[in-house]
Coordinates of C-alpha atoms in Angstrom, one line a residue:
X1 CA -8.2 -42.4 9.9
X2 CA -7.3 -38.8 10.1
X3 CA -9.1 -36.5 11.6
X4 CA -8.4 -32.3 10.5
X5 CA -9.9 -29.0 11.5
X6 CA -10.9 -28.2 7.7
X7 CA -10.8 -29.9 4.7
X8 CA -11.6 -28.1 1.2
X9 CA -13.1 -30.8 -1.1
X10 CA -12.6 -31.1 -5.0
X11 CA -10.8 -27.9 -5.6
X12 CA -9.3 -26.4 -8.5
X13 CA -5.6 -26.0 -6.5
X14 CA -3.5 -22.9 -7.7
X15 CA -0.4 -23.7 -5.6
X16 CA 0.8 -20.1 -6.0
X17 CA 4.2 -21.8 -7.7
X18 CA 2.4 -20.9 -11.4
X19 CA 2.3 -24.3 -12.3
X20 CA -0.7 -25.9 -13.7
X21 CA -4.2 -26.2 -11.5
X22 CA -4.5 -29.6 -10.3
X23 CA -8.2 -30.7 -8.7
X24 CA -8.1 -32.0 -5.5
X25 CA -8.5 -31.3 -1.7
X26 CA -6.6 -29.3 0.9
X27 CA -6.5 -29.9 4.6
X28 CA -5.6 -27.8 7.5
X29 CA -5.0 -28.9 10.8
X30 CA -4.6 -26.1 13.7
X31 CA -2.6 -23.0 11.7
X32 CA -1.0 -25.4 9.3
X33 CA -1.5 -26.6 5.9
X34 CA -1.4 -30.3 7.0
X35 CA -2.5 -31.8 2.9
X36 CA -2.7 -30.6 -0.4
X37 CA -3.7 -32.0 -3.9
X38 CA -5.9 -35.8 -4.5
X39 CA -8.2 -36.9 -2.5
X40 CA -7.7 -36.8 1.2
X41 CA -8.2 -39.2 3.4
X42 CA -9.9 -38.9 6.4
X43 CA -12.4 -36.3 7.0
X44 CA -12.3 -32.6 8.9
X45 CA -14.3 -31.0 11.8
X46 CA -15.6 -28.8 8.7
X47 CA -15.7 -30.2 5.3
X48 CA -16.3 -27.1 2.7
X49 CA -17.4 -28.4 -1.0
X50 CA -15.4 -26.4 -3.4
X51 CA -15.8 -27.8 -6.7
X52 CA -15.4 -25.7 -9.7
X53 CA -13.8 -23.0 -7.3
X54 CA -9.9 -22.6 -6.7
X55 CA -8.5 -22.8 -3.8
X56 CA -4.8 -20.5 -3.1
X57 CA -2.7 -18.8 -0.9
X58 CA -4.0 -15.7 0.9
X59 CA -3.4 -13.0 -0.9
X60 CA -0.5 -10.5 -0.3
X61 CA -0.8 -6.6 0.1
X62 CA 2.5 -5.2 -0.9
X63 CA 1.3 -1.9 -0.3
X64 CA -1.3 -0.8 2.1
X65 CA -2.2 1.7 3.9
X66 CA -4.3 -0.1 6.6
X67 CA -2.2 1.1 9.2
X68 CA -4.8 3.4 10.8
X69 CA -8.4 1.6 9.4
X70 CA -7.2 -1.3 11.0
X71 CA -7.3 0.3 14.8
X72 CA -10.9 1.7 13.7
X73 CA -11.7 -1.9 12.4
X74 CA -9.8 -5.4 13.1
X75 CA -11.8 -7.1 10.4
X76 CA -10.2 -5.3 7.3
X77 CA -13.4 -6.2 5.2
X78 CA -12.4 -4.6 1.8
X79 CA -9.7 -6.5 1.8
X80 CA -10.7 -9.7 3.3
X81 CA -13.8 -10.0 0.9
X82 CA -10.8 -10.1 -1.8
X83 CA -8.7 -12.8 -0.1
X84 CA -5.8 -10.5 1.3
X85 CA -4.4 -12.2 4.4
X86 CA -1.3 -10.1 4.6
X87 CA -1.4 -6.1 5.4
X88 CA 2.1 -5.0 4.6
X89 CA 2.5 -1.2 5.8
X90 CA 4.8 1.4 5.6
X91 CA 5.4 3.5 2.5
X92 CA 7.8 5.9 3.3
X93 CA 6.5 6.5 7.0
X94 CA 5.7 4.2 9.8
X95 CA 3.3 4.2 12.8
X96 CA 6.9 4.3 14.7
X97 CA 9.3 4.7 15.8
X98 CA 7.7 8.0 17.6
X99 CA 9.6 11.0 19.6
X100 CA 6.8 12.3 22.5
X101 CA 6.6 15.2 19.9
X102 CA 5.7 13.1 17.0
X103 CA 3.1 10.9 18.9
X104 CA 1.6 14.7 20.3
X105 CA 1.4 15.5 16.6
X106 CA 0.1 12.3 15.1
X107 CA -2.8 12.5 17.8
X108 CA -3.2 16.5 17.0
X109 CA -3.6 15.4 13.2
X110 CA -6.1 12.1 13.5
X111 CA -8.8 12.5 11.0
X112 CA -12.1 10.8 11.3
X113 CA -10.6 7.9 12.8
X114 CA -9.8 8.8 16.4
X115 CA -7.2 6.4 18.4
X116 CA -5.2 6.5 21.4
X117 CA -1.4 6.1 20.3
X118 CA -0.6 3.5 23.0
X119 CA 3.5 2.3 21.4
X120 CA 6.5 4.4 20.8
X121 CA 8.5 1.5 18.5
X122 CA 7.4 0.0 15.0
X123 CA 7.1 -2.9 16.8
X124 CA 5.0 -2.0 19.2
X125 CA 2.4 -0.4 17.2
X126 CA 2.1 -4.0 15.0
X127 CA 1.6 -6.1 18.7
X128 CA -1.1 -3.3 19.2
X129 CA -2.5 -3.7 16.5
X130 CA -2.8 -7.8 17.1
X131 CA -3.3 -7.6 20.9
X132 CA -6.7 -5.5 19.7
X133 CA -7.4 -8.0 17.4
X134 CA -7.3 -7.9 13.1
X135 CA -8.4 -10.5 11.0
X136 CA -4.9 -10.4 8.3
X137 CA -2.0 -10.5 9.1
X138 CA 0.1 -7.4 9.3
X139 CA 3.7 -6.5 8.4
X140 CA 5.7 -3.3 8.1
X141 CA 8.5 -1.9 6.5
X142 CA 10.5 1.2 8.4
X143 CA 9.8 4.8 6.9
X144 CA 12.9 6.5 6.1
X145 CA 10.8 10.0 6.7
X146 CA 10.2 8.7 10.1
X147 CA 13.8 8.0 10.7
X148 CA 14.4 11.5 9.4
X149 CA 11.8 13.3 11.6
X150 CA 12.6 10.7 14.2
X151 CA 16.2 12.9 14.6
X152 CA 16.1 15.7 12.8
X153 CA 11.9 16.8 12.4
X154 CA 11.2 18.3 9.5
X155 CA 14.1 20.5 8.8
X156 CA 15.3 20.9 5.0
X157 CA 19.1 20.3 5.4
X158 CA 21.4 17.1 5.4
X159 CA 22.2 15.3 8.6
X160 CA 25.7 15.5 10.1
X161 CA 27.7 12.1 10.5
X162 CA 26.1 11.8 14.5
X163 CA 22.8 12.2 13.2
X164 CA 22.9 10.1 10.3
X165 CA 24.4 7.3 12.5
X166 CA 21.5 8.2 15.0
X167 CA 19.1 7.6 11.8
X168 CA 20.6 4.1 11.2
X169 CA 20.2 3.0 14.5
X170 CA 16.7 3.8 14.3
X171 CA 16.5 1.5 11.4
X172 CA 18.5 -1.2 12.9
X173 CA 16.3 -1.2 15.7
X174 CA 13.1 -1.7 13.6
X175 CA 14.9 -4.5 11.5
X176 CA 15.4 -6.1 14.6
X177 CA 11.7 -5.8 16.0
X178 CA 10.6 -7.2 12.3
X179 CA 10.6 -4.5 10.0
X180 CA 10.7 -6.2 6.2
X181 CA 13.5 -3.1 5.5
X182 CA 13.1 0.2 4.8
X183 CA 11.3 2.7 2.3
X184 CA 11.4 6.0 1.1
X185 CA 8.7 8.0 0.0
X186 CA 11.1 10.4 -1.7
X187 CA 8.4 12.7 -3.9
X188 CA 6.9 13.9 -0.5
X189 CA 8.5 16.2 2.1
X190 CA 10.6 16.0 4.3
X191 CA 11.4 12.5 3.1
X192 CA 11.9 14.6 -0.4
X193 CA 15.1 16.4 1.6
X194 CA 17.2 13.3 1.3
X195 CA 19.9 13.3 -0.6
X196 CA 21.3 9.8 -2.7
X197 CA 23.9 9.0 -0.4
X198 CA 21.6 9.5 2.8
X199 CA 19.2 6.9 1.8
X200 CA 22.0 4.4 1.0
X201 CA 23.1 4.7 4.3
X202 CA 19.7 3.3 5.6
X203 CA 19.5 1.0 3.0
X204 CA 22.8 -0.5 3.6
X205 CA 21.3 -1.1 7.3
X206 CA 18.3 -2.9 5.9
X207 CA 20.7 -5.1 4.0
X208 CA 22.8 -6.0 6.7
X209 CA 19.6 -7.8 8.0
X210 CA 18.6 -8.7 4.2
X211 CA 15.7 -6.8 4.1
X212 CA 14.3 -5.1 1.8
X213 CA 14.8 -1.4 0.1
X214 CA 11.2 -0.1 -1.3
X215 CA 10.7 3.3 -2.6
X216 CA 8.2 5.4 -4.1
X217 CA 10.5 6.8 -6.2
X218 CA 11.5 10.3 -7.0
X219 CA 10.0 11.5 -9.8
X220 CA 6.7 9.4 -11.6
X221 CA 6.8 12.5 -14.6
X222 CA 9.1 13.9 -16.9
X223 CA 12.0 12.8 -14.5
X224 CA 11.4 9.2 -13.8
X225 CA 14.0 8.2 -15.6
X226 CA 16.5 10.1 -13.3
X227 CA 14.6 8.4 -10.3
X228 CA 14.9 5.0 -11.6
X229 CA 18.3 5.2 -12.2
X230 CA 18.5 6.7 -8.4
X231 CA 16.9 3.5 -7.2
X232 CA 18.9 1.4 -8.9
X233 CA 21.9 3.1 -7.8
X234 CA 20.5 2.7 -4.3
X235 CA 20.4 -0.6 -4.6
X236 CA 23.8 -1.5 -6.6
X237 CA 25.5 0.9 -3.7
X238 CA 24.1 -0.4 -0.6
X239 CA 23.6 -4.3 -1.6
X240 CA 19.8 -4.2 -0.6
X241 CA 17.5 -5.9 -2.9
X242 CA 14.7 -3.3 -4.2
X243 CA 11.6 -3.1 -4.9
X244 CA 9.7 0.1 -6.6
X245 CA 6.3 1.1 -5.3
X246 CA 2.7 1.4 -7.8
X247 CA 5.6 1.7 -10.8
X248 CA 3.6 3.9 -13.4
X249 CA 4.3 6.6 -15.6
X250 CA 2.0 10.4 -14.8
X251 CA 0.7 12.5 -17.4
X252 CA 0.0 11.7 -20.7
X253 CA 2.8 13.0 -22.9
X254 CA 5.1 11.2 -20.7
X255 CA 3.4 8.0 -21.2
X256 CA 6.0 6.9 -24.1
X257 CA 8.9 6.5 -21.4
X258 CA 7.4 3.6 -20.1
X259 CA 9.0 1.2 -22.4
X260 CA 12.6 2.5 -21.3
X261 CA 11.4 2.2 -17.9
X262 CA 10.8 -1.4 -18.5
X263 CA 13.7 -2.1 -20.4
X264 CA 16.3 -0.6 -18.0
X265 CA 14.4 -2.7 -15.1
X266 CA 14.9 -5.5 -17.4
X267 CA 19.0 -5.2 -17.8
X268 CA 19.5 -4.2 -14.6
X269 CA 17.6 -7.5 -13.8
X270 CA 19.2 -9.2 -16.5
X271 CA 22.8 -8.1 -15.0
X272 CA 22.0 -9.2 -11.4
X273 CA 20.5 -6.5 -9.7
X274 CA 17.7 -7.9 -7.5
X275 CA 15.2 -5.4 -8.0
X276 CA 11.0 -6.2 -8.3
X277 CA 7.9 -3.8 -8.6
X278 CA 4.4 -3.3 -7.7
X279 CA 1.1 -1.8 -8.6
X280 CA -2.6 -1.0 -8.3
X281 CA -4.5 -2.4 -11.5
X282 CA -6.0 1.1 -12.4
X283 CA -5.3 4.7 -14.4
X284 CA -5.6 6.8 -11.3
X285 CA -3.4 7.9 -8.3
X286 CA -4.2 8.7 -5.4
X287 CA -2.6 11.8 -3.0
X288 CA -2.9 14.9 -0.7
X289 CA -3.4 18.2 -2.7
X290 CA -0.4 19.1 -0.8
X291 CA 2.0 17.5 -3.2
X292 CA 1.5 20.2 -5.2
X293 CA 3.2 22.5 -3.3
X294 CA 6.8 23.3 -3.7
X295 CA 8.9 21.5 -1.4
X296 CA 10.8 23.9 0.4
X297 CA 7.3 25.1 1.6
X298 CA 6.8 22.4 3.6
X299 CA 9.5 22.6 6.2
X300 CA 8.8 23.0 9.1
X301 CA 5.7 20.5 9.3
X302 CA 2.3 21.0 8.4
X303 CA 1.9 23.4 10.5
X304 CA 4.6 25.7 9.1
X305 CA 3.4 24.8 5.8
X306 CA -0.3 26.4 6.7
X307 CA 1.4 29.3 8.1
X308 CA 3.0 30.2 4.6
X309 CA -0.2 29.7 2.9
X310 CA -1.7 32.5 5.3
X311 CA 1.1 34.9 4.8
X312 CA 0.4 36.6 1.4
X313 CA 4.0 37.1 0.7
X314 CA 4.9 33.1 0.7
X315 CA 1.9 32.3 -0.4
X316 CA 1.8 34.2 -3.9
X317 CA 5.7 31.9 -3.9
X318 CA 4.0 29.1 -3.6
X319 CA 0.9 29.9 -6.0
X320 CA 3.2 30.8 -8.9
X321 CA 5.4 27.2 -8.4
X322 CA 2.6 24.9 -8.1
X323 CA 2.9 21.9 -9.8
X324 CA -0.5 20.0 -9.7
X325 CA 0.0 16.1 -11.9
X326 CA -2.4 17.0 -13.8
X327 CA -5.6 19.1 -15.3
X328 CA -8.1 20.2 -12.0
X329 CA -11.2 18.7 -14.0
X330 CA -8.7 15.4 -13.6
X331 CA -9.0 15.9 -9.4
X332 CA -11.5 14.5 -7.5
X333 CA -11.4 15.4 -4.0
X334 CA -12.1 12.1 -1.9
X335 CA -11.0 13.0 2.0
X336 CA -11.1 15.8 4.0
X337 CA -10.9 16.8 7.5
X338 CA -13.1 19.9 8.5
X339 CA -17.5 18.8 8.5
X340 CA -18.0 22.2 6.4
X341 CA -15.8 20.3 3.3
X342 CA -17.5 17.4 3.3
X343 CA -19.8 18.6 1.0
X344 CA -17.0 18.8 -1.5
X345 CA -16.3 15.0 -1.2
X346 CA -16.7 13.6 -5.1
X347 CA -16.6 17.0 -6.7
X348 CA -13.3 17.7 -8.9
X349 CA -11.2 20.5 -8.0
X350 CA -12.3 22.6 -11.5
X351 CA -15.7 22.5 -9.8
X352 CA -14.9 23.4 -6.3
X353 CA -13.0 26.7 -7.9
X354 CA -15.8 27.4 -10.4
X355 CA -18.3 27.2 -7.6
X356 CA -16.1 29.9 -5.7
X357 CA -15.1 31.8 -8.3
X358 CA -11.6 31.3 -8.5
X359 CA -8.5 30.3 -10.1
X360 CA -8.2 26.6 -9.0
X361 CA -4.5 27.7 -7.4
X362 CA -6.6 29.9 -5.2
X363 CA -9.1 27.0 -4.6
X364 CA -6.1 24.3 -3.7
X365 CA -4.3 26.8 -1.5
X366 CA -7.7 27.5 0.3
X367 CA -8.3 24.0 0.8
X368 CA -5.0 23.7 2.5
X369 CA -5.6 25.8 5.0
X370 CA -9.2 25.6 5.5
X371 CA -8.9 21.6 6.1
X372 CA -5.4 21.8 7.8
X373 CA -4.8 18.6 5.6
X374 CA -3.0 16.9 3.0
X375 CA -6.4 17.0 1.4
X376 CA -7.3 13.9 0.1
X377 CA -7.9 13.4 -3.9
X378 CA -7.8 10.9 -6.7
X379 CA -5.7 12.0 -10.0
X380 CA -6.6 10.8 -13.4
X381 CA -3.2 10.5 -15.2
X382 CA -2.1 7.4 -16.2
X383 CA -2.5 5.2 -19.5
X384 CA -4.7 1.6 -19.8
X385 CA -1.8 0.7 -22.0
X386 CA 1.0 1.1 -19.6
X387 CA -1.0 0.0 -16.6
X388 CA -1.1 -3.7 -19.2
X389 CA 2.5 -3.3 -20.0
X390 CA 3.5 -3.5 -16.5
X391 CA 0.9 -6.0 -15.0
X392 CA 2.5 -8.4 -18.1
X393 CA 6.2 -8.6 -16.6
X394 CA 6.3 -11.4 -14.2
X395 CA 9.0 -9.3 -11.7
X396 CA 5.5 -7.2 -10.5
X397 CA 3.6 -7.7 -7.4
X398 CA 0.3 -6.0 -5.9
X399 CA -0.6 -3.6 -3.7
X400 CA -3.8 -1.6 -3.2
X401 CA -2.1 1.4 -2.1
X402 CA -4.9 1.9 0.0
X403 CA -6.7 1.7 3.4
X404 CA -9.0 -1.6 4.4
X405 CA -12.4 0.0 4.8
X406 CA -16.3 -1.4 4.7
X407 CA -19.2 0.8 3.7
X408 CA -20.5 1.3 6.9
X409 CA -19.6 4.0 10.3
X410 CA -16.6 6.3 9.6
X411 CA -15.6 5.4 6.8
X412 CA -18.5 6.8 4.6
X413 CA -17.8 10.0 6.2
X414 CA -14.8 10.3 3.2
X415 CA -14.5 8.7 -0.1
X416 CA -11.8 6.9 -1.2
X417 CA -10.1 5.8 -4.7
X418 CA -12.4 2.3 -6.0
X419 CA -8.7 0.2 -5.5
X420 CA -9.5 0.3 -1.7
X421 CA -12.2 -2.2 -2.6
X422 CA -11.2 -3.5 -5.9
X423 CA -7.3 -4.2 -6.4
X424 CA -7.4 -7.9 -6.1
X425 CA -10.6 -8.9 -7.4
X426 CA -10.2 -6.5 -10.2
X427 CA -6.8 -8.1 -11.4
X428 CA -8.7 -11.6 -10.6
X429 CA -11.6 -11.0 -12.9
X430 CA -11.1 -8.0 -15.5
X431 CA -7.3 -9.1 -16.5
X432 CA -7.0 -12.4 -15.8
X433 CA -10.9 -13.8 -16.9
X434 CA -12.3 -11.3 -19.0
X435 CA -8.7 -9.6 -21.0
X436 CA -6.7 -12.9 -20.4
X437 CA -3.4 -10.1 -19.6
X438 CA -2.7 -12.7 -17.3
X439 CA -3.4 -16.8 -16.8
X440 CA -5.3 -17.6 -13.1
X441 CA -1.3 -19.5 -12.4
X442 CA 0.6 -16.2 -13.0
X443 CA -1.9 -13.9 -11.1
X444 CA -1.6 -15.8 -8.1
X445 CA 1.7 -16.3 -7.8
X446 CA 2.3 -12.4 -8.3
X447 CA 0.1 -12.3 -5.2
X448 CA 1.2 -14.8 -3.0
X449 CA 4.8 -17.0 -4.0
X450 CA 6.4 -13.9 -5.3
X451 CA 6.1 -10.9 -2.2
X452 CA 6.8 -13.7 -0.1
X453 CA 10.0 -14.4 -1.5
X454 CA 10.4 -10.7 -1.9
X455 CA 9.8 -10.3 1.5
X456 CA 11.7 -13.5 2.6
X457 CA 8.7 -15.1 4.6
X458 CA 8.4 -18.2 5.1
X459 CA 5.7 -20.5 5.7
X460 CA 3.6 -18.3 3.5
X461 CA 2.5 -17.8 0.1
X462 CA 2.1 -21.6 -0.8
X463 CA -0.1 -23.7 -0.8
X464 CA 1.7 -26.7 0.6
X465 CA 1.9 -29.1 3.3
X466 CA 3.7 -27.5 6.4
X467 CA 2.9 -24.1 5.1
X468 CA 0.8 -21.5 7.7
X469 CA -2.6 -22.3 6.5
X470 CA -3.5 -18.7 4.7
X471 CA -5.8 -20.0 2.5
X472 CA -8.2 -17.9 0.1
X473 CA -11.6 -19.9 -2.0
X474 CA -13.0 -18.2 -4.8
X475 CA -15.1 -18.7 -8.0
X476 CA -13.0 -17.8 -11.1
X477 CA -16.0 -17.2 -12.8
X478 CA -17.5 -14.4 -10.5
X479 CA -14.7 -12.8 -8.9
X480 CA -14.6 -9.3 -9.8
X481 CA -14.5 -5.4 -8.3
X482 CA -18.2 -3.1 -8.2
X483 CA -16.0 0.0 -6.3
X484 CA -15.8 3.2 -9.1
X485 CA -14.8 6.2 -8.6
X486 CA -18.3 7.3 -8.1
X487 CA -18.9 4.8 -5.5
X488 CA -16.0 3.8 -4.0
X489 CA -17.7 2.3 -1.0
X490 CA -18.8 -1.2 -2.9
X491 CA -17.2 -4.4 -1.7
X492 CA -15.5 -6.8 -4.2
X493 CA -17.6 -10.2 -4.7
X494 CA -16.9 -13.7 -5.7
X495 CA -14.4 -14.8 -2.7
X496 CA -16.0 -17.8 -0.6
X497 CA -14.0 -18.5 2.1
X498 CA -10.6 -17.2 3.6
X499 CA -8.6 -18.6 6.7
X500 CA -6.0 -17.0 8.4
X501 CA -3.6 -18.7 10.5
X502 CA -5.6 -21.4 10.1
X503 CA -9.1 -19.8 11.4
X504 CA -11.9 -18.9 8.9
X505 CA -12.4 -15.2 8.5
X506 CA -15.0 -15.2 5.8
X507 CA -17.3 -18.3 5.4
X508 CA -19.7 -18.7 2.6
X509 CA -18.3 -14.6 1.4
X510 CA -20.0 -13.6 5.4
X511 CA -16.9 -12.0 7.4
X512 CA -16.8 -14.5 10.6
X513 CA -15.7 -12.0 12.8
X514 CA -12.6 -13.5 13.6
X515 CA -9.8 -11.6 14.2
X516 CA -6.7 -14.1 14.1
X517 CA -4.3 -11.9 12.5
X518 CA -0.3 -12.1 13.7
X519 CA 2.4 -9.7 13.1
X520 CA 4.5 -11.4 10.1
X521 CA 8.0 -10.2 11.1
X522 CA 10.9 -9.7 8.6
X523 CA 14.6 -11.9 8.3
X524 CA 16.2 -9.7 10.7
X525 CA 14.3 -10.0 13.8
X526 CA 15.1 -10.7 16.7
X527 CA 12.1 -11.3 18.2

């Protein structure tokens, strides 16, 4: 008779393939799925009773921003407690590779969380990150910014032909230490400074290893569709597949371009192009204050940046060509740096000014230099309608866009946007039980079957025999978010149990404490 480590009894299976649920049981043995579907024979070390609960792959994080609340905190709760067993990292900068000056700065600009920055490469910084111990998985994509400051810091100028090859070999290097390809970030500076053809010449690296091209595309406004047809001409140009980050459409009267957003993602699709999307199941964004800042303002660094703020000259410049996304009663500031803001945390930026007296320019600008931060804040600007319209096309993944915190220690000393906590069990329960946007098939295979193939893993994001046994065990009934934007700091609830690699990390919706997380390495590695 066989004998397994685990065996999950009289489950509803959701394979992540989108076919039909079957009931049945599913085995593991060591880090493997060893059985799935009927009844299995034998019995396991653990034998968890799971009827009317479904049992799927672990849940994948396109975009997350765990990349620093993971060193604070292996056991990524708020994102555990939803069944993500996959981290993937990145967006438009990575935690390498670093210059000595850019590891001086990234210490000289830690926040709350303070951590020694013990690796130089990408690579490095994921086998940290593992050798500390996490409980998910973790992956990472190259930052193009971090190519471009790698070589030539933060100056607002195109690279010459050395220095652009110098920026593809940094790329290469990461593809070949596992990065899952490369991404831009191309609204912020000094990723902002790179031209069309510069960022096809990094992509074209990514898709000599067949990763992945992922952006956070130029314009999200008025000009998005400009940027999208940037993307796609990234992609067409440097054979890369592609993926757009949180696609969405900011500020209300450009809401109505969202259906020719969708339908020239569609042909392009529909001609070939290999292109996919992501997003966060909610109506706000979040950013640094700092974005509204002209970019040319920004070179330099942060530092230089500051320094124009405290000039009056450049900083009456600046005042007069701020572009906030939206109305300052729509900003709620959620992070900041200095103990004497703190206060400020969950006030919007139209109250911070009113309380000082000010225009909210001044206010913003202030908070700039006061902080000597990004300043973090949350920006109401998108539609309900649109965020539907997107979650519907089955070519769209999810990511929280977001760290993985828990309501406890440093992490209530800022706020955060409610997606930090919410993303997957929001999707799970609002849209997919309550609004029926989605079926239970279809959601989980936008979280699990379809990043992995976007990502080109394998062994993950099925549930089938042989597969690495990432397995998540909720009740489809109960699964849902409690974070708001009012208190952002509630955990997600209805997830039972979740394994990793085999090893259960939450057990009857109690985190284990197991940290048996690996770094998931892309198709071009080496390693």
């Amino acid at each position: 008779m066989d004998r397994y480590d685990v065996v999950i009894r009289n489950a509803t299976i959701v394979d992540g393939s989108g076919g039909a649920p079957v009931v049945g049981d599913v085995a593991i043995t060591g880090d493997r799925v060893a059985a799935v579907g009927g009844t299995v024979a034998g019995s396991g070390r653990e034998e968890i009773e799971a009827g009317g609960l479904v049992a799927a792959p672990g849940f994948i994080n396109m975009l997350s921003w765990a990349n620093v609340s993971l060193l604070a905190d292996g056991r990524s709760q708020s994102d555990i407690r939803q069944g993500v067993t996959l981290e993937v990292l990145g967006e438009g900068t990575s935690m390498g590779p670093l210059t000595e000056a850019m590891r001086r700065q990234m210490v000289a600009r830690q926040g709350d969380i303070r951590y020694e920055v013990a690796w130089t490469t990408l690579g490095e910084y994921l086998e940290h990150l593992v050798r500390r111990g996490v409980a998910p998985n973790v992956a990472s994509f190259v930052g193009a910014t971090t190519a471009r400051i790698f070589v030539l810091g933060y100056e607002r100028r195109a690279p010459s032909a050395a220095e652009l090859d110098r920026m593809r070999a940094v790329v290469r290097e990461a593809m070949r230490e596992g990065a899952m390809g490369v991404s831009t970030a191309l609204i912020y500076a000094p990723g902002s400074y790179a031209a069309t053809d510069e960022v096809v010449a990094l992509a074209e690296v990514a898709a000599e290893h067949d990763g992945l091209y992922i952006s956070h595309i130029r314009n999200e406004e008025a000009g998005i569709l400009e940027a999208l047809e940037e993307f796609l001409t990234i992609v067409r140009t440097s054979g890369a597949r592609g993926e757009i980050y949180h696609l969405k459409v900011s500020g209300e009267r450009h809401w109505p371009l969202m259906d020719r957003v969708l339908g020239a993602i569609e042909e392009a699709r529909a001609a070939g192009l290999p292109v996919t999307a992501d997003m966060y199941p909610y109506t706000a964004s979040a950013t640094g204050l700092d974005t509204a800042v002209p970019g040319w303002a920004h070179e330099g660094g942060p530092e230089a940046l500051v320094a124009r703020l405290r000039d009056p000259a450049t900083r009456a410049q600046v005042r007069e060509q701020l572009a906030l996304f939206t109305a300052p009663e729509r900003v709620l500031l959620v992070a900041v740096r200095a103990d004497h803001l703190k206060p400020l945390i969950g006030r919007t930026l139209a109250e911070v000014a009113a309380a000082r007296g000010q225009d909210y320019r001044d206010t913003l600008l202030d908070l700039l230099v006061e902080d000597d931060s990004r300043v973090g804040a949350v920006f109401f600007t998108m539609s309900e309608a649109n965020v539907r319209k997107v979650m519907a096309r089955p070519w769209v993944a999810f990511g929280s866009d977001a760290a993985s915190l828990a309501p406890e220690g440093v992490f209530l000393r800022s706020g955060t946007h409610p997606r930090a906590y919410g993303t997957f069990a929001r999707v799970l329960g609002r849209y997919v039980r309550e609004e029926r946007v989605l079926t239970l098939p279809e959601a989980v295979r936008r979280m699990t079957a379809l990043p992995a193939e976007t990502l080109r893993l394998r062994d993950r994001g099925r549930l089938v025999p042989g597969a690495l046994a990432d397995v998540v065990v909720f009740d489809p009934d109960r699964i849902i978010d409690h974070a708001t934007y009012d208190q952002p700091h509630r955990y997600a609830t209805g997830v039972r149990h979740v394994f990793v690699n085999g090893v259960a990390v939450l057990r009857d919706g109690e985190h284990t404490g197991a940290l048996p997380g690996r770094v998931v390495r892309g198709p071009g590695s080496t390693q």
